[in-house]
Amino acid sequence: MKIFIKTFVYLIVLIPLKAYPQACCTGGAPLSSSLGIISYTGENLVIDFSYDFNTMKDLYAGTTQLNDKQRERSTNSTILRFSYALNNKWAITTVLPYVWQEQTVRSNVGKTVQSSSGIGDIVLLGQYALMQNKKNLVLLAMGPKFPTGSISKTDNEFGLLLPPDLQPGTGSWDGIGAVSYSRYGIFRPTLSLYTLFSYRYSFQVGRYDGQQKYRFGNEMVINIGLTDSFLLKKWILNPGLQFKYRNTQKDENNGSSFPNTGGSWMYLVPSLDIELTPKIYLHSNFEIPIHTDVVGTQLVTSFKGNIGINYTLNFKKNRAYKIKD
Amino acid sequence: MNTIFKNLMLGLLIFGFSCSSSSDETFTDSPPLNDTPKDPTSFKIAIVSDSFEGEDFIVVGSEGWNFMVAYKTMANGKTHSFDAVKGSLPVVMTDEEGSNYNIFGLAVDGVNEGTQLTPMNAFMGYWFSWGTFYPGLEIFDSSIPLQNAGGGVQGNNGWLVPRDQVFVGALKDAIPAIDDPQFTSPKDEGLVANLKDDALVIGVLLENEARAYPHFIMNWHEIVNDKIGNTYFSVVFCPLTGTATVWNRVINNQATTFGVSGFLYNSNVVPYDRNTDSNWSQMLQLSVQGQLQNTPSQNLFVLETSVETWKTITTASKILSTNTGFNREYGLNPYGSYPTNSAVNFPVNFTDTRLHPKERVLGVLVNGKAKAYRFISFK
């Protein structure tokens, strides 16, 4: 029985949130890895360091993929996340991204490469466990995204301001809210269902010294997935499979819709987490696009992945995590 | 708990899918006027005689037929006067000696048959673009007080324009110019054949050959490097300013091609020539940076009008084919409702609110100054 309870706990802890990926045509922090909306043991500090890579080379018009490989864009980022649980109900998480972006255009007269890098937009979330017992866990989270990322990167040749989709930051304050529900012991004791609904509301930002009033479209992400748990020698393996639906509204520019922004995307997200010790685990996931429906024409994700390591520091020992009946 | 679980899941799904956005952009490419006549029998053609910066010229236009063109009144040493001719397209006017002239300024009969009027340096564009590039410009037959009169800007950092007002809209060649244009007859190709009558085309007549470049293709490429006979030219179209120009692409006795730099100045395309990599301003009509800086463009006559008019005034016309060498969703306007809404996507030096930002006007350029003509003057 202990091993099952332990497994449950790890399942809760290990299931990552795959929300807020790099918008296909907007700049900013690629918060594709965990925002950390998971259950925490009181007075623990969780440090998570991950590497996220996103390759975009598929050009879509609506639901149609265009036969065009002229453009390619890659976004690599490291994401450092700190989560501190005040107690078993309340936790605070901050996400600190660093972003490298590169865009390449190939034409019959040559190749153009443009890149930029820098600290992205930092997120701060407060989290509350609305319900937690053996079978169910309901978490609420909300907080701001700060405009800490640079929006003033310039091109290499002339020092001209790069377009927003090549800036590490969005320049805007955003509000993020999320609710997750997990249910444990589906069909078998170690199999769990995980759902997450999250929403980002973007506020207007003045670009180009305030000459352009721009607002990124609000974004909604729904994740639904299953995760199981297996023992392999000393390690616990947690393979998972999620369905992810993401929708963004069109951006607004000076009060009008901005072309070629907004759309819906669906992904399958296989994941594997490996617990090396009770305090350390490795995590990985890959996003495989299964349906794309963009407004206008947009370059979309061809392949995306995230790998990372998670370490838990116990500040108060001898207090075991208890699950309410 | 099971009930909560089910309701939560159902709610998430319903909310999620109800937020799906539509990708069914309506293809619009019309000026924001709602009183344009629709019945060709009611279309009027009008002429205004004007003088600007010491130059005497006429502007012939028709709101219904959707064109405005400007010609000098002096030809072959004589100054002519003109009256409009209705219902005889491509003939649009007659002179005081009874010779009829077609829309391209060629006398087609009478004592002056064969006389070619000299086109003014003029092209169509959204009002906001004329207002920002030529602050304080006069609008023909308008009593609205001028705005931004006396305004001007200075170049810097090696540019003839303020470098900090040049923005990167896209990377170089991300919008691919068409270098090997193919043409089709108006009836032969699906999207071209199904163009709505009021869809806009950029018309070129060189060496007696007429070619049309539809906006719906130009929206995706902005530049076509073309050749008719011995004339090498580039059709340059900026979807953000709605401006179409045709440039001779033989510069310093060398044929070049133009590409899309991805830069925008006053929200207007900045082409670059591939021989020297110099950057040009379409609306300023000169190179603003690079080896050819200060070199003016050699402008050829351009007629921007509706496909209906173009079909009426030309025979054996060729229309740019969607077989461009690039896979694009040409049935979709990548700029959405931009041609008709009031948004200006990138910062501009001056904002002139006398007209709707997207009203299409004809700008006539003389000595680096501009004067605007509205369709309302040609009802």
XYZ file of C-alpha atoms in Angstrom:
704
model
C 0.000 0.000 0.000
C 2.854 2.346 0.825
C 4.325 1.987 -2.568
C 1.011 2.873 -4.142
C 0.651 5.983 -2.005
C 4.195 6.920 -2.769
C 3.602 6.359 -6.421
C 0.516 8.517 -6.300
C 2.447 11.303 -4.693
C 5.133 11.106 -7.303
C 2.563 11.006 -10.029
C 1.062 14.201 -8.751
C 4.423 15.829 -8.498
C 5.801 14.599 -11.757
C 3.005 15.403 -14.144
C 4.128 18.571 -15.817
C 2.034 21.389 -17.141
C 2.467 21.911 -20.824
C 1.043 25.350 -21.095
C 1.975 28.628 -22.713
C 4.260 27.549 -25.463
C 5.958 30.040 -27.678
C 3.244 31.588 -29.740
C 3.976 30.882 -33.350
C 4.247 34.434 -34.470
C 4.870 36.376 -31.349
C 7.889 36.932 -29.256
C 8.284 36.383 -25.606
C 9.060 33.746 -23.132
C 8.500 30.215 -24.339
C 6.967 28.915 -21.185
C 6.485 25.531 -22.662
C 7.699 23.577 -19.738
C 6.178 23.467 -16.353
C 4.645 26.493 -14.783
C 4.582 24.269 -11.804
C 0.879 23.876 -11.203
C 1.279 20.681 -9.267
C 0.905 19.572 -5.683
C 3.677 20.460 -3.262
C 4.597 19.291 0.166
C 4.609 22.062 2.730
C 7.834 23.981 3.270
C 9.583 22.377 0.345
C 11.475 24.308 -2.262
C 11.406 22.767 -5.710
C 14.002 23.860 -8.229
C 13.431 22.882 -11.806
C 15.834 23.560 -14.662
C 14.777 22.680 -18.168
C 15.778 23.152 -21.771
C 13.125 23.781 -24.340
C 13.526 23.612 -28.096
C 10.964 24.542 -30.692
C 11.500 24.170 -34.428
C 9.078 25.884 -36.756
C 9.372 25.271 -40.469
C 5.885 24.319 -41.582
C 3.911 27.059 -43.275
C 0.152 26.816 -42.856
C -2.743 28.708 -44.356
C -5.801 27.817 -42.323
C -5.682 24.045 -42.054
C -3.621 23.597 -45.212
C 0.091 22.998 -45.063
C 1.832 24.859 -47.844
C 4.664 23.241 -49.696
C 7.187 25.845 -48.697
C 10.434 25.416 -46.825
C 11.692 28.907 -47.374
C 11.539 29.930 -43.741
C 12.683 28.272 -40.567
C 12.672 29.436 -37.065
C 14.096 27.897 -33.941
C 13.633 28.918 -30.363
C 15.810 27.475 -27.644
C 15.375 28.420 -24.084
C 16.380 27.510 -20.611
C 13.784 27.813 -17.919
C 14.565 28.031 -14.251
C 11.602 27.525 -11.976
C 11.398 27.891 -8.236
C 8.356 26.676 -6.359
C 7.992 27.071 -2.648
C 5.173 25.480 -0.737
C 4.120 27.537 2.254
C 2.067 24.578 3.409
C 0.110 21.777 1.778
C -2.468 24.252 0.482
C -0.514 27.251 -0.691
C 2.492 27.534 -2.956
C 4.316 30.222 -4.887
C 6.083 29.652 -8.181
C 8.294 31.854 -10.282
C 9.480 31.034 -13.777
C 12.613 32.630 -15.207
C 13.279 31.998 -18.898
C 16.276 32.810 -21.056
C 15.594 32.713 -24.772
C 17.665 32.262 -27.927
C 15.804 32.761 -31.177
C 16.948 32.405 -34.744
C 15.085 32.857 -37.968
C 16.383 31.814 -41.371
C 15.024 32.737 -44.782
C 16.275 30.925 -47.845
C 15.650 32.360 -51.269
C 16.999 31.866 -54.762
C 19.408 34.733 -54.132
C 20.799 33.697 -50.788
C 20.125 33.139 -47.139
C 19.282 35.587 -44.380
C 19.740 34.715 -40.736
C 18.642 36.861 -37.856
C 18.927 35.996 -34.202
C 18.456 37.435 -30.762
C 18.701 36.295 -27.177
C 17.991 37.489 -23.713
C 15.995 37.098 -20.536
C 12.358 36.446 -21.269
C 9.236 37.451 -19.410
C 9.103 36.288 -15.814
C 5.990 34.671 -14.385
C 4.895 34.642 -10.760
C 2.068 32.340 -9.719
C 0.225 31.801 -6.500
C -1.351 28.382 -6.113
C -4.058 26.982 -3.863
C -5.120 23.387 -3.412
C -8.883 23.534 -3.399
C -9.313 19.822 -2.842
C -6.909 16.993 -2.255
C -7.648 13.466 -1.186
C -6.778 9.959 -2.237
C -8.754 10.132 -5.430
C -8.876 13.766 -6.422
C -6.797 16.882 -6.578
C -8.069 20.295 -7.626
C -5.608 23.176 -7.878
C -6.144 26.828 -8.663
C -3.376 29.164 -9.729
C -3.088 32.710 -10.874
C -0.560 35.445 -11.222
C 1.083 37.978 -13.485
C 3.576 37.713 -16.294
C 5.984 40.613 -16.056
C 7.363 42.421 -19.103
C 10.944 41.701 -18.121
C 12.087 40.442 -21.519
C 13.758 42.845 -23.892
C 11.715 44.225 -26.771
C 14.493 46.405 -28.140
C 16.800 43.934 -29.831
C 18.153 45.194 -33.142
C 19.365 43.603 -36.335
C 23.028 42.887 -36.935
C 23.523 44.985 -40.069
C 21.806 48.317 -39.525
C 20.803 48.359 -35.885
C 17.127 48.391 -36.813
C 14.599 47.243 -34.281
C 13.757 43.588 -34.843
C 10.146 42.509 -35.258
C 8.250 41.467 -32.141
C 8.474 37.778 -32.989
C 12.243 37.960 -32.634
C 12.236 39.785 -29.326
C 12.824 37.794 -26.137
C 9.941 39.583 -24.423
C 6.455 40.644 -25.341
C 6.582 43.940 -23.505
C 3.174 43.361 -22.013
C 1.849 42.581 -18.587
C -0.282 39.471 -18.724
C -2.572 37.794 -16.243
C -2.477 34.028 -16.011
C -5.092 31.812 -14.435
C -5.346 28.045 -14.311
C -7.334 25.243 -12.794
C -6.232 21.637 -12.806
C -7.989 18.492 -11.839
C -6.342 15.126 -11.301
C -7.977 11.830 -10.582
C -5.980 8.876 -9.395
C -6.457 5.177 -9.676
C -8.293 4.957 -12.951
C -8.621 1.350 -14.098
C -5.514 0.512 -12.113
C -3.986 2.024 -9.006
C -1.071 3.740 -10.716
C -2.958 5.159 -13.644
C -3.973 8.791 -13.316
C -5.932 11.276 -15.298
C -4.739 14.843 -15.458
C -6.606 17.841 -16.835
C -5.634 21.436 -16.944
C -7.379 24.517 -18.161
C -5.294 27.650 -18.324
C -5.841 31.110 -19.671
C -3.604 34.051 -20.321
C -5.039 37.517 -20.664
C -2.741 39.996 -22.345
C -2.738 43.692 -21.746
C -1.923 46.297 -24.330
C 1.657 47.339 -24.881
C 3.009 50.445 -26.534
C 5.551 49.448 -29.123
C 7.951 51.659 -31.007
C 8.085 54.267 -28.261
C 4.348 54.079 -27.834
C 3.575 54.784 -31.491
C 1.871 51.427 -31.891
C -0.664 50.071 -29.430
C -0.437 46.324 -29.623
C -2.211 43.608 -27.710
C -1.346 39.957 -28.044
C -4.332 37.695 -28.395
C -5.477 35.940 -25.257
C -4.450 32.331 -25.059
C -6.192 29.272 -23.745
C -4.676 25.860 -23.256
C -6.361 22.622 -22.312
C -4.387 19.536 -21.431
C -5.922 16.139 -20.847
C -3.657 13.204 -20.237
C -2.969 9.899 -18.628
C 0.106 8.950 -16.689
C 1.129 5.616 -15.305
C 3.955 4.520 -13.101
C 6.345 1.609 -13.221
C 9.292 0.455 -11.217
C 12.490 -0.278 -13.072
C 15.186 -1.441 -10.731
C 15.667 1.487 -8.329
C 13.894 3.982 -10.496
C 10.305 4.914 -10.913
C 9.360 5.588 -14.500
C 6.349 7.695 -15.304
C 5.359 7.551 -18.936
C 2.465 9.747 -19.962
C 0.455 10.792 -22.933
C -1.466 14.034 -23.171
C -3.768 15.663 -25.635
C -3.182 19.366 -25.775
C -5.470 21.955 -27.291
C -4.322 25.512 -27.644
C -6.240 28.477 -28.921
C -5.101 32.045 -29.328
C -7.170 35.001 -30.339
C -5.986 37.406 -32.985
C -3.576 40.087 -31.881
C -4.814 43.643 -31.978
C -2.918 46.522 -33.491
C -4.178 50.023 -32.808
C -7.617 48.564 -32.193
C -7.826 46.349 -35.284
C -7.089 42.683 -35.735
C -3.513 42.054 -36.737
C -3.239 39.760 -39.757
C -1.845 36.270 -39.515
C -2.251 35.885 -35.800
C -4.485 33.589 -33.823
C -5.603 30.057 -34.397
C -6.050 26.626 -32.905
C -3.552 23.875 -32.485
C -3.776 20.323 -31.218
C -0.875 18.189 -30.142
C -0.104 14.772 -28.780
C 2.401 15.043 -25.985
C 4.200 11.880 -24.935
C 6.283 12.312 -21.836
C 8.625 10.330 -19.650
C 9.780 11.196 -16.178
C 12.393 9.262 -14.270
C 12.793 9.509 -10.551
C 16.426 9.001 -9.712
C 16.074 9.600 -5.992
C 13.155 10.822 -3.883
C 14.551 14.336 -4.348
C 15.694 14.302 -7.929
C 13.943 13.401 -11.119
C 14.423 13.942 -14.790
C 11.553 14.915 -17.042
C 11.007 15.107 -20.749
C 8.174 15.648 -23.179
C 7.692 16.100 -26.892
C 4.910 17.881 -28.692
C 3.738 16.375 -31.916
C 1.329 18.555 -33.894
C -1.794 16.680 -34.973
C -4.044 19.502 -36.120
C -3.420 23.096 -37.077
C -5.908 25.783 -37.978
C -4.340 29.208 -38.149
C -5.771 32.546 -39.125
C -4.169 33.655 -42.353
C -0.754 32.186 -42.981
C 1.619 31.290 -40.191
C 4.777 29.367 -39.574
C 3.910 26.681 -37.050
C 5.703 24.268 -34.790
C 7.088 21.231 -36.541
C 8.610 19.675 -33.493
C 8.985 20.714 -29.938
C 10.533 19.199 -26.875
C 11.533 19.847 -23.326
C 13.969 18.101 -21.034
C 14.831 18.999 -17.484
C 15.858 18.116 -14.012
C 13.922 18.727 -10.832
C 15.320 18.905 -7.323
C 13.405 19.195 -4.063
C 14.817 20.791 -0.941
C 13.163 19.974 2.351
C 13.246 22.874 4.758
C 11.292 21.121 7.439
C 12.171 17.549 7.993
C 10.133 14.796 9.546
C 6.874 16.094 8.219
C 5.461 13.567 5.877
C 3.091 14.459 3.167
C -0.354 13.290 4.066
C -3.197 12.701 1.779
C -6.608 13.305 3.154
C -9.211 10.651 2.825
C -17.084 13.681 -6.924
C -17.846 11.819 -10.137
C -20.408 14.472 -11.006
C -17.938 17.258 -10.367
C -15.402 15.458 -12.488
C -17.799 14.976 -15.386
C -19.040 18.554 -15.273
C -15.539 19.925 -15.121
C -14.458 17.919 -18.129
C -17.539 18.843 -20.121
C -17.128 22.503 -19.247
C -13.503 22.523 -20.274
C -14.265 20.925 -23.595
C -17.201 23.165 -24.421
C -15.328 26.299 -23.429
C -12.249 25.234 -25.253
C -13.823 24.516 -28.564
C -16.161 27.469 -28.410
C -13.065 29.675 -28.361
C -11.869 28.333 -31.678
C -11.153 31.109 -34.063
C -12.210 31.040 -37.636
C -9.745 31.104 -40.468
C -12.371 32.130 -42.991
C -10.997 35.518 -43.791
C -13.138 37.334 -46.273
C -11.176 38.482 -49.256
C -11.674 42.206 -49.411
C -9.794 44.583 -51.579
C -12.034 47.563 -51.957
C -11.647 51.111 -50.785
C -13.764 52.069 -47.786
C -16.418 53.787 -49.841
C -19.954 52.557 -49.743
C -21.541 54.713 -52.397
C -19.517 53.568 -55.386
C -21.857 53.090 -58.358
C -22.349 49.472 -59.357
C -24.085 49.725 -62.730
C -21.574 50.339 -65.556
C -24.155 52.264 -67.553
C -24.156 54.855 -64.803
C -20.374 55.149 -64.549
C -19.191 58.661 -65.258
C -15.822 59.808 -66.471
C -14.642 63.272 -65.528
C -11.623 65.431 -66.183
C -10.090 68.084 -64.030
C -7.526 70.505 -65.383
C -5.046 71.599 -62.806
C -1.736 73.239 -62.255
C 0.716 72.320 -59.555
C 4.259 73.490 -58.998
C 4.162 75.199 -62.397
C 3.078 72.072 -64.235
C -0.186 72.052 -66.199
C -1.897 68.712 -66.419
C -5.201 66.941 -66.426
C -6.481 64.148 -64.255
C -8.963 61.806 -65.882
C -10.915 59.627 -63.548
C -13.991 57.610 -62.872
C -15.213 56.378 -59.547
C -17.318 53.672 -61.149
C -14.600 52.446 -63.473
C -12.140 52.818 -60.628
C -9.255 54.685 -62.199
C -7.480 58.004 -62.095
C -4.649 58.901 -64.429
C -2.805 62.188 -64.999
C -1.188 63.593 -68.123
C 0.577 66.782 -69.054
C -1.557 68.980 -71.264
C 1.309 69.905 -73.506
C 2.130 67.499 -76.295
C 4.146 68.079 -79.447
C 4.585 71.712 -78.522
C 0.866 72.377 -78.204
C -1.180 72.800 -75.062
C -4.432 70.917 -75.338
C -7.715 71.106 -73.545
C -9.852 68.045 -73.014
C -13.403 66.923 -72.426
C -14.419 63.603 -70.968
C -15.954 60.927 -73.186
C -18.375 58.538 -71.566
C -19.289 55.040 -72.633
C -16.445 54.453 -75.068
C -13.710 52.833 -73.031
C -10.816 52.622 -73.617
C -11.424 56.111 -75.024
C -11.837 58.493 -72.114
C -11.450 62.000 -73.553
C -11.316 64.164 -76.607
C -9.223 67.247 -77.280
C -10.239 70.628 -78.656
C -9.420 69.404 -82.160
C -11.685 66.388 -81.920
C -9.080 63.683 -81.432
C -10.040 60.933 -79.026
C -7.583 59.670 -76.439
C -7.556 56.345 -74.703
C -6.946 55.798 -71.035
C -3.217 55.388 -71.723
C -3.044 58.930 -73.116
C -2.732 57.953 -76.770
C -4.692 59.836 -79.422
C -6.424 57.121 -81.413
C -7.992 59.195 -84.190
C -8.333 62.698 -85.598
C -5.661 65.163 -86.491
C -3.599 64.309 -83.471
C -3.769 60.551 -83.962
C -0.637 58.913 -82.621
C 0.098 61.677 -80.157
C 1.147 60.252 -76.827
C 0.489 62.447 -73.825
C 3.213 62.483 -71.236
C 2.105 60.801 -68.026
C 2.585 62.692 -64.825
C 4.522 61.011 -62.060
C 1.420 59.735 -60.315
C 0.163 56.632 -58.613
C -2.584 55.445 -56.315
C -2.170 54.850 -52.610
C -3.888 54.910 -49.269
C -4.420 58.426 -47.988
C -2.392 57.902 -44.831
C 0.699 57.080 -46.858
C 0.488 60.290 -48.859
C -0.165 62.206 -45.663
C 2.914 60.878 -43.945
C 5.388 60.982 -46.828
C 4.276 64.398 -48.052
C 3.073 66.229 -44.946
C 0.761 69.126 -45.599
C -0.077 68.021 -49.115
C -3.009 69.683 -50.785
C -6.160 67.776 -51.666
C -7.754 68.870 -54.914
C -11.015 70.728 -54.518
C -10.948 70.433 -50.759
C -11.468 73.195 -48.253
C -10.411 71.149 -45.256
C -7.527 72.950 -43.526
C -4.104 71.475 -44.200
C -2.447 69.345 -41.539
C 1.264 68.967 -40.775
C 2.132 71.743 -43.224
C 5.822 72.474 -43.153
C 6.605 69.135 -41.577
C 9.718 67.313 -42.579
C 12.286 64.797 -41.409
C 16.019 64.431 -41.680
C 17.941 61.283 -42.481
C 20.665 59.964 -40.239
C 23.080 57.121 -39.635
C 23.803 56.681 -43.313
C 20.172 56.738 -44.375
C 18.338 59.524 -46.181
C 15.472 58.907 -43.817
C 15.542 58.667 -40.015
C 17.001 55.246 -39.396
C 15.089 54.814 -36.166
C 11.873 55.119 -38.162
C 12.828 52.174 -40.378
C 11.379 48.976 -38.966
C 11.956 45.338 -39.696
C 8.606 43.949 -40.789
C 10.061 40.668 -41.979
C 13.446 39.249 -42.819
C 15.032 39.927 -46.169
C 13.309 37.934 -48.928
C 10.866 36.384 -46.465
C 8.348 37.911 -48.841
C 9.653 36.431 -52.066
C 9.703 38.556 -55.208
C 8.618 36.834 -58.402
C 11.574 36.633 -60.751
C 10.132 34.414 -63.441
C 6.546 35.580 -63.860
C 4.137 33.448 -65.831
C 1.052 34.888 -67.428
C -2.335 33.571 -68.293
C -5.344 34.762 -70.173
C -8.056 36.163 -67.923
C -10.259 33.138 -68.633
C -7.773 30.341 -68.288
C -6.910 30.027 -64.646
C -9.279 29.383 -61.805
C -8.513 32.111 -59.308
C -7.717 34.655 -62.006
C -10.844 33.817 -63.984
C -12.990 34.070 -60.885
C -11.734 37.448 -59.803
C -14.548 39.716 -58.744
C -15.137 42.630 -61.072
C -14.000 45.114 -58.463
C -10.770 43.289 -57.604
C -7.814 45.539 -58.205
C -5.033 44.973 -60.703
C -1.872 46.879 -61.502
C -1.838 47.504 -65.235
C 1.223 47.965 -67.407
C 1.284 48.776 -71.118
C 4.708 48.616 -72.708
C 5.635 48.111 -76.346
C 1.932 47.541 -77.092
C 1.713 44.657 -74.681
C -0.655 44.890 -71.753
C -0.054 42.963 -68.561
C -1.978 43.002 -65.326
C -0.704 42.094 -61.892
C -3.592 41.357 -59.529
C -3.389 42.593 -55.972
C -4.351 39.162 -54.682
C -1.059 37.776 -55.965
C 0.990 40.880 -55.306
C -0.104 40.807 -51.659
C 2.117 37.743 -51.260
C 5.130 38.873 -53.274
C 5.119 42.680 -53.474
C 7.617 42.716 -56.352
C 7.594 41.173 -59.817
C 10.743 41.472 -61.893
C 9.527 41.417 -65.472
C 10.492 42.226 -69.030
C 8.536 43.183 -72.111
C 10.588 43.416 -75.286
C 13.649 45.382 -74.329
C 12.092 47.016 -71.323
C 13.216 45.585 -68.028
C 10.964 46.661 -65.206
C 9.834 45.841 -61.706
C 6.292 46.111 -60.489
C 6.440 47.138 -56.831
C 3.336 46.895 -54.695
C 3.071 47.661 -51.011
C -0.010 46.085 -49.399
C 0.406 48.285 -46.322
C 0.273 51.585 -48.187
C -1.735 50.332 -51.166
C 0.815 51.816 -53.542
C 1.804 50.351 -56.878
C 4.697 51.657 -58.927
C 6.570 50.392 -61.962
C 10.300 51.006 -62.069
C 12.793 50.637 -64.856
C 15.253 48.118 -63.484
C 18.145 49.076 -65.699
C 20.274 51.207 -63.437
C 23.571 52.662 -64.574
C 23.255 50.608 -67.755
C 22.973 47.375 -65.846
C 19.829 45.341 -65.482
C 19.125 44.430 -61.914
C 16.255 42.894 -60.017
C 14.560 44.111 -56.892
C 13.781 42.101 -53.810
C 11.819 42.773 -50.637
C 14.215 43.896 -47.902
C 11.579 43.366 -45.227
C 12.181 46.900 -43.963
C 9.360 49.371 -43.700
C 9.618 53.111 -43.670
C 6.387 54.929 -42.906
C 4.754 51.496 -43.215
C 5.855 51.431 -46.855
C 7.891 48.752 -48.617
C 11.648 49.211 -48.891
C 12.821 47.291 -51.968
C 16.500 46.495 -52.381
C 18.301 46.132 -55.668
C 20.241 42.935 -55.944
C 23.220 44.349 -57.809
C 24.311 46.665 -55.041
C 22.109 45.747 -52.057
C 21.003 49.363 -51.845
C 17.714 50.042 -50.096
C 15.032 52.120 -51.793
C 11.900 53.865 -50.676
C 8.959 53.168 -52.932
C 7.063 56.329 -52.101
C 10.103 58.598 -52.039
C 11.152 57.012 -55.339
C 14.844 56.903 -54.629
C 17.530 54.865 -52.988
C 17.758 55.870 -49.345
C 20.729 53.756 -48.277
C 23.674 52.038 -49.857
C 25.874 52.454 -52.889
C 23.072 53.949 -54.993
C 21.911 56.333 -52.298
C 20.193 59.391 -53.783
C 19.622 57.652 -57.112
C 16.030 58.284 -58.171
C 13.896 55.497 -59.537
C 12.914 55.683 -63.204
C 9.171 55.502 -63.059
C 7.074 54.006 -65.810
C 3.380 54.555 -66.340
C 1.144 52.478 -64.129
C -2.605 52.145 -64.189
C -4.220 50.699 -61.105
C -7.835 49.827 -61.667
C -10.460 47.128 -61.344
C -10.253 43.906 -63.271
C -13.553 44.827 -64.898
C -12.058 48.022 -66.301
C -8.854 46.312 -67.299
C -10.739 43.706 -69.304
C -12.729 46.471 -70.963
C -9.788 48.594 -72.022
C -7.377 45.905 -73.169
C -7.476 43.124 -75.685
C -5.282 40.030 -75.510
C -4.275 41.128 -72.054
C -2.112 38.876 -69.996
C -2.700 38.483 -66.299
C -0.053 37.312 -63.856
C -0.547 33.633 -63.130
C -0.677 32.068 -59.707
C 1.971 29.724 -61.041
C 4.615 31.828 -59.366
C 7.009 29.145 -58.253
C 5.794 29.570 -54.681
C 3.123 27.654 -52.856
C 0.754 30.203 -51.385
C -2.925 30.303 -50.504
C -3.698 33.000 -53.040
C -7.418 32.887 -52.358
C -6.703 34.283 -48.924
C -5.789 37.873 -48.284
C -2.837 37.679 -45.894
C -3.719 41.139 -44.649
C -7.278 40.279 -43.715
C -9.457 43.347 -43.389
C -6.485 45.712 -43.483
C -7.387 47.278 -46.876
C -10.631 48.599 -45.463
C -10.106 49.094 -41.756
C -8.516 52.157 -40.204
C -5.395 50.489 -38.806
C -1.913 51.496 -39.831
C 0.379 48.657 -38.892
C 3.661 50.461 -38.343
C 4.514 53.895 -37.002
C 4.545 56.781 -39.441
C 6.130 60.223 -39.260
C 2.918 62.205 -39.685
C -0.746 61.416 -39.280
C -3.199 63.379 -41.386
C -6.809 62.846 -40.372
C -8.504 64.765 -43.149
C -9.557 61.545 -44.889
C -10.063 57.915 -43.927
C -6.561 56.408 -43.695
C -7.387 53.785 -46.323
C -9.153 55.977 -48.844
C -7.410 55.385 -52.134
C -6.257 58.624 -53.691
C -4.126 59.507 -56.668
C -0.980 61.341 -55.719
C 0.626 63.533 -58.339
C 4.283 64.293 -57.696
C 6.030 67.369 -59.022
C 9.393 68.609 -57.773
C 9.226 66.343 -54.742
C 5.831 67.662 -53.703
C 2.529 65.855 -53.896
C -1.080 66.729 -54.517
C -3.912 64.303 -53.888
C -6.990 63.609 -55.971
C -10.051 61.806 -54.679
C -12.575 59.671 -56.515
C -15.239 61.973 -55.172
C -14.020 64.535 -57.720
C -14.816 62.125 -60.550
C -18.351 61.058 -59.784
